[in-house]
Short mmCIF file of C-alpha atoms in Angstrom, two decimals:
data_model
loop_
_atom_site.label_atom_id
_atom_site.label_comp_id
_atom_site.label_asym_id
_atom_site.label_seq_id
_atom_site.Cartn_x
_atom_site.Cartn_y
_atom_site.Cartn_z
CA MET A 1 71.51 -3.64 -74.08
CA LYS A 2 69.32 -1.56 -71.78
CA TRP A 3 71.36 1.51 -72.68
CA LEU A 4 69.96 1.28 -76.21
CA TYR A 5 66.57 2.17 -74.82
CA PHE A 6 67.99 5.24 -73.11
CA LEU A 7 70.06 6.48 -76.05
CA PRO A 8 67.12 8.12 -77.90
CA LEU A 9 66.04 9.76 -74.63
CA MET A 10 69.52 11.19 -74.08
CA VAL A 11 69.68 12.52 -77.65
CA LEU A 12 66.26 14.12 -77.25
CA THR A 13 67.30 15.69 -73.95
CA LEU A 14 70.40 17.22 -75.55
CA MET A 15 68.32 18.59 -78.41
CA ILE A 16 65.80 20.21 -76.06
CA ASN A 17 68.38 21.42 -73.54
CA PRO A 18 71.39 22.61 -75.56
CA SER A 19 74.83 22.90 -74.04
CA ASP A 20 75.94 26.00 -72.20
CA ALA A 21 78.05 26.98 -75.20
CA SER A 22 75.04 27.45 -77.43
CA ALA A 23 72.87 29.02 -74.72
CA ASN A 24 75.61 31.53 -73.91
CA PRO A 25 77.16 32.73 -77.17
CA THR A 26 80.23 34.19 -75.46
CA ASN A 27 80.71 30.89 -73.60
CA THR A 28 81.49 32.72 -70.37
CA ALA A 29 80.06 32.13 -66.95
CA CYS A 30 77.75 34.73 -65.53
CA ALA A 31 79.58 37.32 -63.43
CA SER A 32 78.89 36.99 -59.72
CA ALA A 33 77.44 40.51 -59.64
CA LEU A 34 74.74 39.34 -62.05
CA SER A 35 74.06 35.91 -60.55
CA HIS A 36 70.73 36.96 -59.09
CA THR A 37 67.08 36.65 -60.01
CA PHE A 38 64.56 39.41 -59.28
CA LEU A 39 60.90 39.91 -60.09
CA ARG A 40 60.19 42.30 -62.95
CA LEU A 41 58.26 45.33 -61.66
CA GLN A 42 55.32 45.41 -64.06
CA ASP A 43 54.33 41.73 -63.92
CA GLU A 44 56.46 40.13 -61.19
CA VAL A 45 57.89 37.56 -63.62
CA PRO A 46 61.30 36.31 -62.41
CA GLN A 47 64.24 37.73 -64.37
CA ASN A 48 67.79 36.43 -64.14
CA LEU A 49 70.28 39.28 -64.34
CA CYS A 50 72.70 37.05 -66.27
CA GLN A 51 70.73 38.10 -69.36
CA TYR A 52 72.60 41.42 -69.11
CA GLN A 53 76.05 39.79 -69.15
CA GLY A 54 78.27 41.59 -71.67
CA LYS A 55 76.53 44.95 -71.26
CA VAL A 56 77.59 48.06 -69.41
CA ILE A 57 75.10 48.29 -66.56
CA MET A 58 73.92 51.10 -64.35
CA VAL A 59 72.10 49.94 -61.23
CA VAL A 60 70.00 52.60 -59.52
CA ASN A 61 67.69 52.63 -56.51
CA THR A 62 64.58 54.68 -57.21
CA ALA A 63 61.59 56.24 -55.45
CA SER A 64 58.45 57.90 -56.79
CA PHE A 65 58.10 60.67 -54.19
CA CYS A 66 61.64 61.96 -53.79
CA GLY A 67 63.28 65.27 -54.60
CA PHE A 68 65.46 63.31 -57.05
CA THR A 69 62.57 61.52 -58.79
CA SER A 70 62.98 63.81 -61.80
CA GLN A 71 66.23 61.92 -62.46
CA TYR A 72 64.02 59.36 -64.22
CA GLU A 73 64.13 61.81 -67.16
CA GLY A 74 67.93 61.72 -67.30
CA LEU A 75 68.00 57.97 -66.80
CA GLU A 76 65.58 57.45 -69.66
CA LYS A 77 67.57 59.89 -71.81
CA ILE A 78 70.88 58.01 -71.41
CA TYR A 79 69.15 54.65 -71.75
CA ALA A 80 67.70 55.73 -75.11
CA ARG A 81 71.07 57.13 -76.20
CA TYR A 82 73.21 54.10 -75.32
CA LYS A 83 70.96 51.02 -75.23
CA ASP A 84 71.81 50.01 -78.82
CA LYS A 85 75.52 50.23 -77.96
CA GLY A 86 75.29 47.67 -75.15
CA PHE A 87 74.13 49.74 -72.16
CA VAL A 88 71.28 48.98 -69.79
CA ILE A 89 69.88 50.55 -66.64
CA LEU A 90 68.42 48.33 -63.93
CA GLY A 91 66.04 50.18 -61.61
CA PHE A 92 65.25 48.99 -58.09
CA PRO A 93 62.46 50.87 -56.31
CA SER A 94 63.00 51.06 -52.57
CA ASN A 95 61.14 52.49 -49.61
CA ASP A 96 64.31 52.62 -47.47
CA PHE A 97 64.75 56.39 -47.43
CA GLY A 98 62.07 58.72 -46.13
CA GLN A 99 59.28 56.26 -46.96
CA GLN A 100 59.24 57.78 -50.46
CA GLU A 101 58.20 54.61 -52.29
CA PRO A 102 55.10 53.47 -50.37
CA GLY A 103 53.13 52.04 -53.30
CA SER A 104 52.68 48.49 -54.53
CA ASN A 105 54.70 47.18 -57.46
CA LYS A 106 51.71 47.80 -59.73
CA GLU A 107 51.37 51.41 -58.53
CA ILE A 108 55.10 52.03 -58.98
CA ALA A 109 55.03 50.55 -62.49
CA GLU A 110 52.07 52.75 -63.44
CA PHE A 111 53.80 55.84 -62.03
CA CYS A 112 57.01 55.11 -63.95
CA LYS A 113 55.15 54.50 -67.22
CA ASN A 114 52.61 57.32 -66.96
CA THR A 115 54.88 60.01 -65.52
CA TYR A 116 58.28 59.35 -67.12
CA ASP A 117 57.58 56.69 -69.79
CA VAL A 118 60.32 54.53 -68.27
CA LYS A 119 61.46 51.83 -70.69
CA PHE A 120 64.57 50.50 -68.96
CA PRO A 121 64.16 47.34 -66.86
CA MET A 122 62.66 47.91 -63.43
CA PHE A 123 62.38 45.32 -60.69
CA ALA A 124 60.05 44.75 -57.76
CA LYS A 125 60.40 46.99 -54.72
CA SER A 126 63.10 45.79 -52.35
CA SER A 127 65.46 47.04 -49.69
CA VAL A 128 68.81 48.39 -50.90
CA SER A 129 70.57 49.11 -47.61
CA GLY A 130 71.09 47.52 -44.23
CA LYS A 131 70.73 43.87 -43.29
CA ASP A 132 67.64 43.46 -45.49
CA ALA A 133 69.31 44.80 -48.66
CA ASN A 134 68.70 42.64 -51.71
CA PRO A 135 71.67 40.45 -52.72
CA LEU A 136 72.73 42.64 -55.66
CA PHE A 137 72.94 45.74 -53.49
CA LYS A 138 74.79 43.80 -50.78
CA MET A 139 77.40 42.93 -53.41
CA LEU A 140 77.51 46.49 -54.80
CA ILE A 141 78.01 47.85 -51.28
CA SER A 142 80.68 45.25 -50.50
CA LYS A 143 82.68 45.92 -53.68
CA THR A 144 82.49 49.74 -53.65
CA GLY A 145 82.38 50.40 -49.92
CA THR A 146 79.46 52.74 -50.63
CA THR A 147 76.01 52.17 -49.15
CA PRO A 148 73.16 54.17 -50.67
CA LYS A 149 72.42 57.03 -48.31
CA TRP A 150 69.34 58.12 -50.27
CA ASN A 151 67.35 57.38 -53.40
CA PHE A 152 68.95 57.48 -56.86
CA TYR A 153 72.39 56.17 -55.94
CA LYS A 154 74.00 54.75 -59.05
CA TYR A 155 76.52 51.95 -59.60
CA LEU A 156 78.31 51.14 -62.86
CA ILE A 157 79.24 47.60 -63.87
CA ASP A 158 81.46 46.95 -66.89
CA ARG A 159 80.89 44.42 -69.67
CA ASN A 160 82.82 41.78 -67.70
CA GLY A 161 80.64 42.14 -64.62
CA ASN A 162 83.20 44.14 -62.64
CA ILE A 163 81.68 46.72 -60.32
CA ILE A 164 83.45 49.93 -61.33
CA GLU A 165 82.11 52.92 -59.43
CA SER A 166 79.30 54.33 -57.33
CA TYR A 167 77.69 57.75 -57.60
CA ASN A 168 75.54 59.55 -55.05
CA SER A 169 72.11 61.05 -55.58
CA LEU A 170 73.51 64.45 -56.54
CA THR A 171 75.17 63.01 -59.67
CA LYS A 172 72.73 63.49 -62.52
CA PRO A 173 72.56 60.43 -64.78
CA ASP A 174 72.98 62.52 -67.94
CA SER A 175 75.81 64.67 -66.54
CA LYS A 176 79.02 64.96 -68.56
CA SER A 177 81.00 63.02 -65.95
CA MET A 178 78.50 60.15 -66.00
CA THR A 179 78.13 59.96 -69.79
CA SER A 180 81.93 60.13 -70.22
CA GLU A 181 82.34 57.14 -67.90
CA ILE A 182 79.58 55.20 -69.69
CA GLU A 183 81.18 55.91 -73.08
CA LYS A 184 84.58 54.81 -71.77
CA LEU A 185 83.10 51.54 -70.49
CA LEU A 186 81.23 50.97 -73.75
CA LYS A 187 84.60 51.18 -75.53
CA GLY A 188 85.91 48.50 -73.17
CA LYS A 189 88.07 50.75 -71.02
CA SER A 190 87.75 50.64 -67.25
#
């Protein structure tokens, strides 16, 4: 009879905490590449990357005082062009190369907003290479065999969470080769 006292509590718990099927409309587990939580750059609120499951993702390491910093323009351009089609860019500021990202998270966020009006998701400054690389970059490096050698390395992840390709700093984000690959992935071809 004691279970009768717990029955309403169990029902209430299920109502407040719905099953995984309703929380995840595609009813798929989060891809291992996205099974990480990082602090959002502007307010340091934790963000689980699983929220981007089902999207084509470009991961890029950034820096505010680099010869490639102007690539923020191209990144923002392709983000605006493809975001409504299921594309997202995840930016990770890093001070790993040439000490070109010395500022605090707040300073980096202000620079990105005021200089390039960056709207794509940016995360707190972290390491992207070597033994201290953040867990996402460790996985990207492991799967592609390519470690960032400088700022603005780019990695593409398909809608299923498969790490597809890496691109060096010289590849402009809005180049024909890059946009062709993004469009192919958006159509579900890898």
